[in-house]
Short mmCIF file of C-alpha atoms in Angstrom, two decimals:
data_model
loop_
_atom_site.label_atom_id
_atom_site.label_comp_id
_atom_site.label_asym_id
_atom_site.label_seq_id
_atom_site.Cartn_x
_atom_site.Cartn_y
_atom_site.Cartn_z
CA MET A 1 -3.94 29.14 -19.41
CA ALA A 2 -1.65 30.22 -22.24
CA VAL A 3 1.95 29.06 -22.27
CA ASP A 4 4.95 30.05 -24.40
CA SER A 5 6.51 27.71 -26.93
CA ASN A 6 9.41 26.74 -24.65
CA GLU A 7 7.05 25.78 -21.87
CA ALA A 8 4.86 23.80 -24.28
CA ALA A 9 7.92 21.99 -25.65
CA TYR A 10 9.03 21.13 -22.11
CA ARG A 11 5.58 19.78 -21.20
CA LYS A 12 5.67 17.65 -24.34
CA ALA A 13 9.11 16.35 -23.34
CA GLN A 14 7.76 15.46 -19.89
CA ILE A 15 4.89 13.45 -21.38
CA GLU A 16 7.25 11.62 -23.73
CA PHE A 17 9.52 10.93 -20.76
CA VAL A 18 6.85 8.86 -18.97
CA THR A 19 5.29 7.15 -22.01
CA ASN A 20 6.11 3.97 -23.94
CA ASN A 21 7.59 2.25 -20.90
CA HIS A 22 7.67 -1.56 -20.99
CA GLY A 23 8.56 -2.07 -17.34
CA THR A 24 10.86 -4.58 -15.68
CA THR A 25 10.57 -8.12 -14.32
CA ALA A 26 8.12 -9.32 -11.67
CA ARG A 27 11.10 -10.38 -9.53
CA GLU A 28 12.68 -6.92 -9.54
CA THR A 29 9.35 -5.31 -8.70
CA LEU A 30 9.08 -7.53 -5.63
CA LEU A 31 12.67 -6.71 -4.66
CA MET A 32 11.88 -2.99 -4.92
CA LEU A 33 9.34 -3.43 -2.10
CA MET A 34 11.76 -5.20 0.22
CA PRO A 35 13.85 -2.21 1.46
CA SER A 36 10.81 -0.67 3.12
CA VAL A 37 10.09 -3.95 4.95
CA CYS A 38 13.72 -4.36 6.04
CA SER A 39 13.75 -0.72 7.19
CA LEU A 40 10.67 -1.39 9.29
CA LEU A 41 12.40 -4.33 10.97
CA LEU A 42 15.46 -2.18 11.70
CA MET A 43 13.24 0.51 13.18
CA LEU A 44 11.57 -2.08 15.42
CA THR A 45 14.85 -3.40 16.79
CA THR A 46 16.34 0.08 17.16
CA SER A 47 13.34 1.46 19.03
CA SER A 48 13.41 -1.62 21.27
CA ILE A 49 16.86 -0.56 22.45
CA LEU A 50 16.57 3.23 22.36
CA GLY A 51 12.84 3.66 22.90
CA LYS A 52 13.01 4.96 26.45
CA TYR A 53 15.59 7.59 25.43
CA LEU A 54 13.49 9.05 22.57
CA ASN A 55 11.04 11.91 22.75
CA ARG A 56 8.53 12.67 20.01
CA ALA A 57 10.87 14.84 17.91
CA THR A 58 13.88 12.51 18.06
CA ARG A 59 11.64 9.52 17.33
CA PHE A 60 10.34 11.24 14.19
CA ILE A 61 13.88 12.01 13.01
CA LEU A 62 15.02 8.45 13.68
CA GLU A 63 12.01 6.95 11.89
CA PHE A 64 12.53 9.24 8.91
CA LEU A 65 16.21 8.31 8.64
CA ILE A 66 15.66 4.56 9.07
CA VAL A 67 12.36 3.97 7.27
CA ILE A 68 11.92 6.67 4.64
CA VAL A 69 15.45 7.61 3.53
CA PRO A 70 16.48 4.04 2.53
CA THR A 71 13.24 3.69 0.55
CA ILE A 72 13.96 6.95 -1.29
CA LEU A 73 17.54 5.87 -2.05
CA CYS A 74 16.45 2.45 -3.34
CA CYS A 75 13.93 4.13 -5.65
CA THR A 76 16.62 6.42 -7.06
CA ILE A 77 20.42 6.28 -6.95
CA TYR A 78 20.66 2.89 -5.19
CA SER A 79 18.04 1.17 -7.34
CA ASP A 80 20.61 -1.27 -8.70
CA ALA A 81 22.00 -1.94 -5.21
CA LYS A 82 18.69 -2.67 -3.48
CA ILE A 83 19.71 -6.20 -2.48
CA SER A 84 22.88 -4.88 -0.83
CA VAL A 85 20.83 -2.23 1.00
CA CYS A 86 18.43 -4.90 2.25
CA LEU A 87 21.30 -7.09 3.45
CA ALA A 88 22.82 -4.12 5.28
CA LEU A 89 19.50 -3.31 6.95
CA LEU A 90 19.04 -6.95 7.97
CA ALA A 91 22.60 -7.11 9.33
CA LEU A 92 21.95 -4.04 11.49
CA SER A 93 18.66 -5.55 12.68
CA CYS A 94 20.46 -8.78 13.66
CA THR A 95 23.07 -6.75 15.52
CA ASN A 96 20.33 -4.97 17.46
CA PHE A 97 18.65 -8.27 18.18
CA MET A 98 21.89 -9.72 19.59
CA LEU A 99 22.29 -6.67 21.82
CA MET A 100 18.76 -7.15 23.11
CA ILE A 101 19.40 -10.82 23.84
CA ILE A 102 22.63 -9.99 25.69
CA MET A 103 20.87 -7.34 27.78
CA ALA A 104 17.81 -9.50 28.47
CA ASN A 105 17.40 -11.95 31.31
CA PRO A 106 16.07 -15.42 30.41
CA THR A 107 12.56 -15.48 31.76
CA THR A 108 9.29 -17.33 31.57
CA ILE A 109 6.63 -15.02 30.30
CA GLY A 110 3.43 -15.51 32.19
CA ASN A 111 2.16 -11.94 32.21
CA SER A 112 2.98 -10.90 28.62
CA GLN A 113 0.43 -11.69 25.93
CA PRO A 114 1.78 -11.77 22.38
CA SER A 115 -1.39 -11.34 20.41
CA ARG A 116 -3.48 -8.27 19.92
CA VAL A 117 -6.99 -9.57 19.51
CA GLY A 118 -9.22 -6.76 18.37
CA THR A 119 -10.31 -4.77 15.38
CA ARG A 120 -6.93 -3.18 14.60
CA HIS A 121 -3.83 -5.10 13.58
CA PRO A 122 -0.39 -3.46 13.22
CA PHE A 123 0.61 -5.27 10.03
CA ILE A 124 -2.48 -3.97 8.21
CA THR A 125 -1.71 -0.46 9.47
CA ASN A 126 1.85 -0.80 8.18
CA PHE A 127 0.67 -2.14 4.81
CA ARG A 128 -1.72 0.76 4.30
CA ALA A 129 0.92 3.30 5.34
CA LEU A 130 3.59 1.74 3.11
CA THR A 131 1.18 1.88 0.17
CA ASN A 132 0.72 5.60 0.75
CA LEU A 133 4.42 6.17 1.40
CA LEU A 134 5.73 4.36 -1.68
CA THR A 135 3.16 6.07 -3.88
CA ALA A 136 4.06 9.48 -2.46
CA ILE A 137 7.75 8.92 -3.21
CA CYS A 138 7.17 7.58 -6.72
CA ILE A 139 4.73 10.23 -7.97
CA LEU A 140 7.44 12.87 -7.58
CA ALA A 141 10.54 10.76 -8.21
CA VAL A 142 9.22 9.57 -11.59
CA ASP A 143 9.53 13.12 -12.95
CA PHE A 144 13.31 13.09 -12.37
CA LYS A 145 15.82 11.19 -14.47
CA VAL A 146 17.28 9.69 -11.29
CA PHE A 147 14.20 7.45 -11.13
CA PRO A 148 14.85 4.42 -13.40
CA ARG A 149 12.43 4.36 -16.34
CA ARG A 150 11.77 0.64 -15.93
CA HIS A 151 9.99 1.37 -12.63
CA ALA A 152 7.60 3.93 -14.15
CA LYS A 153 4.07 2.93 -15.19
CA THR A 154 3.95 0.60 -18.16
CA GLU A 155 2.25 1.75 -21.35
CA VAL A 156 0.13 -1.40 -21.86
CA TYR A 157 1.72 -4.65 -20.67
CA GLY A 158 4.44 -5.55 -18.19
CA TYR A 159 5.49 -5.20 -14.55
CA SER A 160 6.75 -2.10 -12.78
CA LEU A 161 6.93 -0.59 -9.31
CA MET A 162 4.51 2.24 -10.09
CA ASP A 163 1.98 -0.21 -11.55
CA THR A 164 1.44 -1.53 -8.02
CA GLY A 165 0.08 1.77 -6.69
CA VAL A 166 -3.62 1.69 -7.55
CA GLY A 167 -3.78 -2.10 -7.03
CA PHE A 168 -2.34 -1.78 -3.53
CA PHE A 169 -4.77 1.03 -2.73
CA VAL A 170 -7.74 -1.11 -3.81
CA ILE A 171 -6.57 -4.04 -1.68
CA ALA A 172 -5.71 -1.78 1.29
CA ASN A 173 -9.25 -0.38 1.20
CA ALA A 174 -10.72 -3.88 0.90
CA LEU A 175 -8.82 -5.19 3.95
CA VAL A 176 -10.54 -2.71 6.29
CA SER A 177 -13.87 -2.48 4.46
CA PRO A 178 -17.22 -3.28 6.12
CA GLU A 179 -17.44 -6.34 3.86
CA ALA A 180 -14.16 -7.68 5.25
CA ARG A 181 -15.27 -7.13 8.85
CA ASP A 182 -18.80 -8.40 8.22
CA SER A 183 -19.93 -11.15 10.57
CA GLY A 184 -22.71 -12.33 8.31
CA ASP A 185 -25.74 -10.54 9.80
CA ARG A 186 -25.96 -7.52 7.52
CA ARG A 187 -28.20 -9.18 4.89
CA THR A 188 -30.64 -10.58 7.43
CA SER A 189 -32.17 -7.11 7.78
CA GLY A 190 -33.59 -7.32 4.25
CA PHE A 191 -32.67 -6.06 0.81
CA LEU A 192 -34.08 -2.53 1.13
CA THR A 193 -32.43 -1.90 4.49
CA THR A 194 -29.11 -3.27 3.27
CA ALA A 195 -29.32 -1.32 0.00
CA SER A 196 -30.13 1.96 1.76
CA ARG A 197 -27.29 1.43 4.25
CA ASN A 198 -24.86 0.65 1.42
CA LEU A 199 -26.06 3.69 -0.54
CA HIS A 200 -25.54 5.96 2.47
CA ASP A 201 -22.04 4.58 3.12
CA CYS A 202 -21.21 4.76 -0.58
CA LEU A 203 -22.24 8.39 -0.95
CA ARG A 204 -20.36 9.39 2.18
CA SER A 205 -17.10 7.90 0.87
CA CYS A 206 -17.53 8.52 -2.88
CA ILE A 207 -18.56 12.19 -2.96
CA PRO A 208 -15.17 13.40 -1.63
CA LEU A 209 -13.37 11.16 -4.14
CA LEU A 210 -15.47 12.45 -7.03
CA ILE A 211 -14.87 16.05 -5.93
CA LEU A 212 -11.12 15.41 -5.72
CA GLY A 213 -11.15 13.69 -9.10
CA SER A 214 -12.99 16.62 -10.69
CA ALA A 215 -10.71 19.14 -8.99
CA ARG A 216 -7.65 17.31 -10.27
CA TYR A 217 -8.98 17.30 -13.84
CA PHE A 218 -9.82 21.02 -13.88
CA SER A 219 -6.57 22.04 -12.20
CA VAL A 220 -4.52 19.99 -14.67
CA GLU A 221 -6.38 21.58 -17.58
CA TYR A 222 -6.10 25.11 -16.18
CA LEU A 223 -2.40 24.85 -15.37
CA ASN A 224 -1.58 22.97 -18.56
CA TYR A 225 0.06 20.33 -16.40
CA GLN A 226 1.45 17.24 -18.15
CA LYS A 227 -1.10 14.44 -18.49
CA HIS A 228 -0.55 10.86 -19.62
CA VAL A 229 -3.89 10.34 -21.42
CA THR A 230 -3.44 6.62 -22.10
CA GLU A 231 -3.15 5.92 -18.36
CA TYR A 232 -6.80 6.52 -17.39
CA GLY A 233 -8.24 8.64 -20.21
CA VAL A 234 -8.98 12.32 -20.75
CA HIS A 235 -11.20 13.06 -17.73
CA TRP A 236 -10.68 9.95 -15.62
CA ASN A 237 -8.06 9.61 -12.87
CA PHE A 238 -7.05 7.66 -9.77
CA PHE A 239 -9.69 9.27 -7.50
CA ILE A 240 -12.54 8.53 -9.93
CA THR A 241 -11.38 4.91 -10.23
CA LEU A 242 -11.58 4.46 -6.45
CA ALA A 243 -15.04 6.08 -6.41
CA ALA A 244 -16.27 3.90 -9.30
CA VAL A 245 -15.02 0.73 -7.58
CA LYS A 246 -16.80 1.73 -4.37
CA ILE A 247 -20.06 2.38 -6.23
CA LEU A 248 -19.95 -0.97 -8.06
CA THR A 249 -19.06 -2.96 -4.94
CA SER A 250 -21.85 -1.26 -2.97
CA ILE A 251 -24.38 -2.25 -5.64
CA VAL A 252 -23.16 -5.86 -5.72
CA THR A 253 -23.05 -6.29 -1.92
CA SER A 254 -26.64 -5.02 -1.72
CA LEU A 255 -27.64 -8.11 -3.72
CA ILE A 256 -25.11 -10.72 -2.57
CA THR A 257 -23.69 -11.31 0.90
CA PRO A 258 -19.98 -10.53 1.47
CA ASN A 259 -19.21 -14.16 2.34
CA ARG A 260 -19.51 -14.86 -1.41
CA SER A 261 -16.69 -12.42 -2.15
CA LEU A 262 -14.30 -15.03 -3.55
CA LEU A 263 -16.92 -16.28 -6.00
CA LEU A 264 -17.80 -12.67 -6.88
CA GLY A 265 -14.19 -11.68 -7.50
CA ILE A 266 -13.39 -14.70 -9.67
CA SER A 267 -16.68 -14.37 -11.60
CA ILE A 268 -16.15 -10.66 -12.33
CA LEU A 269 -12.57 -11.23 -13.49
CA GLY A 270 -13.64 -14.23 -15.57
CA MET A 271 -16.37 -12.26 -17.34
CA TYR A 272 -14.00 -9.33 -17.79
CA GLU A 273 -11.38 -11.57 -19.42
CA TYR A 274 -14.06 -12.92 -21.75
CA LEU A 275 -15.02 -9.38 -22.77
CA LEU A 276 -11.38 -8.48 -23.42
CA SER A 277 -11.07 -11.50 -25.69
CA GLN A 278 -13.84 -10.22 -27.98
CA LYS A 279 -12.53 -8.54 -31.11
CA THR A 280 -14.94 -5.60 -30.99
CA VAL A 281 -14.08 -4.84 -27.35
CA LYS A 282 -10.34 -5.24 -28.01
CA LYS A 283 -10.57 -2.92 -31.00
CA TRP A 284 -12.40 -0.31 -28.92
CA VAL A 285 -10.03 -0.54 -25.94
CA PHE A 286 -6.93 -0.10 -28.12
CA GLY A 287 -8.51 2.42 -30.47
CA HIS A 288 -7.35 5.99 -31.02
CA SER A 289 -10.62 7.93 -31.13
CA ARG A 290 -11.30 10.26 -28.20
CA GLU A 291 -14.72 11.50 -29.33
CA GLY A 292 -17.41 11.24 -26.67
CA PHE A 293 -17.08 10.51 -22.95
CA LEU A 294 -16.76 6.71 -23.31
CA ASN A 295 -14.02 6.91 -25.95
CA ALA A 296 -12.24 9.66 -24.04
CA ASN A 297 -12.05 7.58 -20.86
CA ARG A 298 -12.09 3.97 -22.07
CA GLU A 299 -8.95 3.01 -20.12
CA GLY A 300 -10.42 4.15 -16.81
CA ILE A 301 -13.84 2.67 -17.53
CA VAL A 302 -12.74 -0.84 -18.54
CA SER A 303 -10.09 -1.14 -15.80
CA THR A 304 -12.76 -0.39 -13.17
CA LEU A 305 -14.21 -3.86 -13.79
CA GLY A 306 -10.85 -5.44 -13.05
CA TYR A 307 -10.33 -3.38 -9.92
CA THR A 308 -13.81 -4.34 -8.72
CA GLY A 309 -12.88 -8.03 -9.02
CA LEU A 310 -9.59 -7.31 -7.23
CA TYR A 311 -11.48 -5.51 -4.44
CA PHE A 312 -13.63 -8.58 -3.73
CA ILE A 313 -10.56 -10.83 -3.59
CA GLY A 314 -9.02 -8.32 -1.18
CA VAL A 315 -12.19 -8.63 0.90
CA VAL A 316 -11.60 -12.40 1.07
CA VAL A 317 -8.08 -11.82 2.44
CA GLY A 318 -9.47 -9.29 4.92
CA ARG A 319 -12.17 -11.69 6.10
CA LEU A 320 -9.54 -14.38 6.61
CA ILE A 321 -7.47 -12.03 8.75
CA HIS A 322 -10.35 -10.75 10.88
CA SER A 323 -11.98 -14.17 11.28
CA THR A 324 -8.68 -15.75 12.38
CA TYR A 325 -8.32 -13.28 15.25
CA LEU A 326 -12.04 -13.44 16.05
CA ARG A 327 -12.01 -17.23 16.34
CA ALA A 328 -8.86 -17.05 18.47
CA SER A 329 -10.51 -14.60 20.87
CA ARG A 330 -13.57 -16.81 21.21
CA ALA A 331 -11.47 -19.94 21.72
CA GLN A 332 -9.32 -18.52 24.52
CA THR A 333 -9.57 -20.79 27.56
CA GLY A 334 -6.77 -19.33 29.68
CA ARG A 335 -4.42 -22.14 28.66
CA SER A 336 -1.45 -21.08 26.55
CA THR A 337 1.12 -23.04 24.54
CA TYR A 338 4.77 -22.06 24.78
CA PHE A 339 7.95 -22.94 22.93
CA ASN A 340 11.58 -22.61 23.95
CA PHE A 341 14.53 -21.34 21.92
CA THR A 342 18.19 -20.93 22.76
CA ILE A 343 20.48 -18.07 21.66
CA PHE A 344 24.08 -17.69 22.85
CA GLY A 345 23.46 -20.48 25.35
CA ARG A 346 20.56 -18.59 26.92
CA THR A 347 17.13 -20.25 26.83
CA PHE A 348 14.02 -18.16 26.36
CA GLU A 349 10.37 -19.03 26.36
CA ALA A 350 7.75 -17.49 24.04
CA GLN A 351 4.08 -18.09 23.44
CA TYR A 352 2.41 -19.36 20.29
CA SER A 353 -0.18 -16.98 18.84
CA GLU A 354 -2.83 -16.87 16.14
CA SER A 355 -0.53 -14.52 14.20
CA MET A 356 1.80 -17.43 13.52
CA ILE A 357 -1.07 -19.48 12.09
CA LEU A 358 -2.23 -16.53 9.99
CA CYS A 359 1.32 -16.02 8.69
CA VAL A 360 1.27 -19.55 7.26
CA LYS A 361 -2.19 -19.00 5.72
CA LEU A 362 -1.13 -15.77 4.01
CA SER A 363 2.04 -17.35 2.66
CA LEU A 364 -0.03 -20.17 1.14
CA ILE A 365 -2.35 -17.63 -0.50
CA ALA A 366 0.71 -15.82 -1.89
CA ALA A 367 2.00 -19.07 -3.38
CA GLN A 368 -1.37 -19.86 -4.99
CA ALA A 369 -1.68 -16.32 -6.36
CA CYS A 370 1.85 -16.55 -7.78
CA ILE A 371 0.94 -19.74 -9.65
CA ALA A 372 -2.23 -18.05 -10.94
CA THR A 373 -0.16 -15.05 -12.10
CA LEU A 374 2.21 -17.25 -14.08
CA PHE A 375 -0.68 -19.13 -15.68
CA LEU A 376 -2.69 -16.02 -16.57
CA ASN A 377 0.38 -14.21 -17.89
CA GLY A 378 0.79 -17.03 -20.37
CA TYR A 379 -2.79 -16.50 -21.54
CA ARG A 380 -2.70 -12.69 -21.71
CA ARG A 381 0.21 -10.58 -20.51
CA THR A 382 -0.18 -8.66 -17.25
CA SER A 383 -1.58 -5.18 -17.84
CA ARG A 384 -2.11 -2.44 -15.27
CA LYS A 385 -3.78 -0.35 -17.98
CA LEU A 386 -6.49 -3.00 -18.41
CA ALA A 387 -6.39 -4.31 -14.81
CA ASN A 388 -6.88 -7.77 -16.30
CA ALA A 389 -6.94 -11.03 -14.37
CA GLY A 390 -3.16 -11.45 -14.64
CA TYR A 391 -2.60 -8.02 -13.10
CA CYS A 392 -5.09 -8.71 -10.29
CA ALA A 393 -3.43 -12.06 -9.51
CA TRP A 394 -0.06 -10.28 -9.45
CA MET A 395 -1.41 -7.67 -7.04
CA VAL A 396 -2.77 -10.40 -4.75
CA THR A 397 0.65 -12.08 -4.87
CA LEU A 398 2.57 -8.93 -3.96
CA SER A 399 0.10 -7.78 -1.31
CA THR A 400 -0.05 -11.16 0.47
CA VAL A 401 3.75 -11.42 0.37
CA MET A 402 3.95 -7.95 1.93
CA LEU A 403 1.28 -8.80 4.52
CA THR A 404 3.10 -12.03 5.39
CA LEU A 405 6.41 -10.22 5.93
CA LEU A 406 4.77 -7.40 7.90
CA LEU A 407 2.92 -9.93 10.05
CA LEU A 408 6.24 -11.69 10.64
CA ILE A 409 7.58 -8.39 11.95
CA ASP A 410 4.57 -8.24 14.30
CA ILE A 411 5.41 -11.72 15.53
CA ILE A 412 9.04 -10.70 16.10
CA ALA A 413 7.82 -7.65 18.02
CA ASP A 414 5.68 -9.93 20.20
CA ILE A 415 8.65 -12.17 20.92
CA PHE A 416 10.81 -9.12 21.68
CA LYS A 417 8.24 -8.03 24.24
CA GLN A 418 8.42 -11.42 25.87
CA VAL A 419 12.15 -12.12 25.91
CA THR A 420 13.09 -8.61 27.09
CA SER A 421 10.37 -8.15 29.68
CA LYS A 422 10.70 -8.61 33.42
CA ASN A 423 7.63 -9.44 35.36
CA LYS A 424 7.87 -6.35 37.53
CA ASN A 425 7.90 -3.87 34.66
CA VAL A 426 6.31 -5.67 31.69
CA THR A 427 4.11 -2.71 30.80
CA GLN A 428 7.01 -0.27 30.65
CA VAL A 429 9.03 -2.54 28.35
CA GLN A 430 6.08 -3.25 26.06
CA ASN A 431 5.38 0.45 25.65
CA GLN A 432 8.91 0.87 24.25
CA ILE A 433 8.41 -1.85 21.60
CA SER A 434 5.96 -1.12 18.80
CA SER A 435 5.87 -2.54 15.29
CA ILE A 436 4.12 0.61 14.00
CA PRO A 437 6.33 3.67 13.47
CA GLU A 438 4.67 6.89 14.56
CA ILE A 439 5.11 8.26 11.03
CA PHE A 440 2.92 5.40 9.79
CA GLU A 441 0.32 6.16 12.45
CA ALA A 442 0.31 9.79 11.31
CA ILE A 443 -0.08 8.84 7.64
CA ASN A 444 -2.98 6.47 8.34
CA TYR A 445 -4.66 9.00 10.61
CA ASN A 446 -5.14 11.28 7.58
CA GLY A 447 -4.57 8.83 4.72
CA LEU A 448 -6.50 10.50 1.89
CA ALA A 449 -5.41 13.98 2.96
CA PHE A 450 -1.76 12.83 2.99
CA PHE A 451 -2.05 11.54 -0.57
CA LEU A 452 -3.80 14.74 -1.66
CA ILE A 453 -1.13 16.99 -0.11
CA CYS A 454 1.62 14.90 -1.72
CA ASN A 455 -0.09 15.39 -5.09
CA PHE A 456 -0.25 19.13 -4.42
CA PHE A 457 3.44 19.29 -3.47
CA THR A 458 4.33 17.22 -6.54
CA GLY A 459 2.44 19.62 -8.80
CA ALA A 460 4.00 22.65 -7.15
CA ILE A 461 7.52 21.26 -7.57
CA ASN A 462 6.89 20.39 -11.21
CA MET A 463 5.54 23.87 -11.89
CA THR A 464 8.58 25.58 -10.36
CA VAL A 465 11.42 23.16 -11.20
CA ARG A 466 12.31 21.70 -14.58
CA THR A 467 12.71 18.22 -13.17
CA LEU A 468 14.10 16.68 -16.38
CA TYR A 469 17.25 18.80 -16.10
CA VAL A 470 17.95 18.37 -12.38
CA PRO A 471 21.18 16.44 -11.50
CA ASP A 472 20.71 13.15 -9.67
CA ILE A 473 22.04 14.24 -6.26
CA LYS A 474 19.96 17.41 -6.25
CA ALA A 475 16.91 15.39 -7.31
CA VAL A 476 17.35 13.08 -4.31
CA GLN A 477 17.65 16.12 -2.06
CA ILE A 478 14.40 17.57 -3.44
CA ILE A 479 12.57 14.26 -2.99
CA THR A 480 13.89 13.90 0.56
CA ALA A 481 12.87 17.47 1.47
CA TYR A 482 9.43 16.87 -0.06
CA MET A 483 8.93 13.71 2.02
CA LEU A 484 10.24 15.44 5.14
CA ALA A 485 7.75 18.28 4.67
CA SER A 486 4.85 15.90 3.94
CA THR A 487 5.45 13.48 6.81
CA GLY A 488 6.41 16.30 9.20
CA LEU A 489 3.16 18.13 8.52
CA PHE A 490 1.05 15.05 9.20
CA ALA A 491 3.11 14.10 12.25
CA VAL A 492 2.15 17.49 13.73
CA LEU A 493 -1.51 16.93 12.82
CA PHE A 494 -1.37 13.50 14.44
CA LYS A 495 0.26 14.88 17.59
CA PHE A 496 -2.64 17.29 18.10
CA LYS A 497 -5.18 14.69 16.89
CA ILE A 498 -6.32 16.91 14.01
CA GLN A 499 -8.12 14.75 11.46
CA ILE A 500 -8.94 16.20 8.05
CA LYS A 501 -12.31 14.82 6.98
CA LEU A 502 -12.52 14.24 3.23
#
């Protein structure tokens, strides 16, 4: 599609705007994730008090104001005040908690069970939804000057908020993958049976991703939309990376059982680091030639190896989560352990659960991954572009920290259900307290479609608005309206249980 010189100059300015970024610190990147967690806690405590007064529409508005708006503000005009925002959200949550304690009667909980043993766990649902939500906000916000440049994707090395996107998606997919839920009997059926099953599952999930990846490439070319070539390459993109990772992991798991995932992940990353240390490979990866398919897409191709290793480590975390709850369900004997705590002179009793044990396990994994990140960063700097071992260790650190905090919110929700319940209406009280906002349920119900629609809205806004020249306040208004339209649309789809199959 032909464009005039002014339009071409503006597109060039947009590309220059998002290139040559060196990122921020690992600490600030972690802090940028905290407002969404604190907002989730505030939503939990608020819904615990007001839940019975909310209908579907008012609940959506409340969730949008409490969960999404603070996240938008901390990614834009309040980026430098994110700690203050978190403290304010925590203070409001504590206030709500005190109100609940004052209104509650001290009681021994014999009928309320804190754990949710099963195949679905709220903190994983929240992690997957937050990954989608943060990515949706950032892909549009990054085109406005109100979004700090240090949080945009790094050119080669460094840490940034947007660098976490694809890594979080890979881990989120790994947590709920068949390999993570595998009980160890899939390989006993034989290689050919396992390979054919993996091939069928792979094709079913990869074909839509490859179609979306191709559609994105052709639409970008046709519309002359800005494209950061050094991010993935000329033809490659996020969707093709996810498809390539799925294909590689399906091939590997046809040969090796999923319970070897930790060894697989470390081995793949180790071999990948060795390849990156070779002069010929390094020269090719950082070369300038774009002739031929391999040269044109070298960034996407080489990083796929790193993401494959990250996927298998994510599978290990997923297996730990699912096995912890599975063992707890098998070990239930009808005898429960309780602990007492006193607030404002009122004594309450709550029940220990496997979630508390898992919270400790995940925090230990986060600490180990943090040490690995520091060590690997000293060997070769963290690079999202390469998806090297340092980047993968950093992603494991951030994801397990997030999972630990989200699981802690689940535990708090369980305790809320216990300390506020009365034996005669336990069910009614528990229905009012949920650690999963309905917006998150709606996003997860159509996860890939939500991300696709957000990409479409982002493209439409960029084609109609010169984002580089928009004042900060107006930019925040546009981002908020965009998120309201996106989440509102999928809340309606969720209400009528309309699932878009991709």
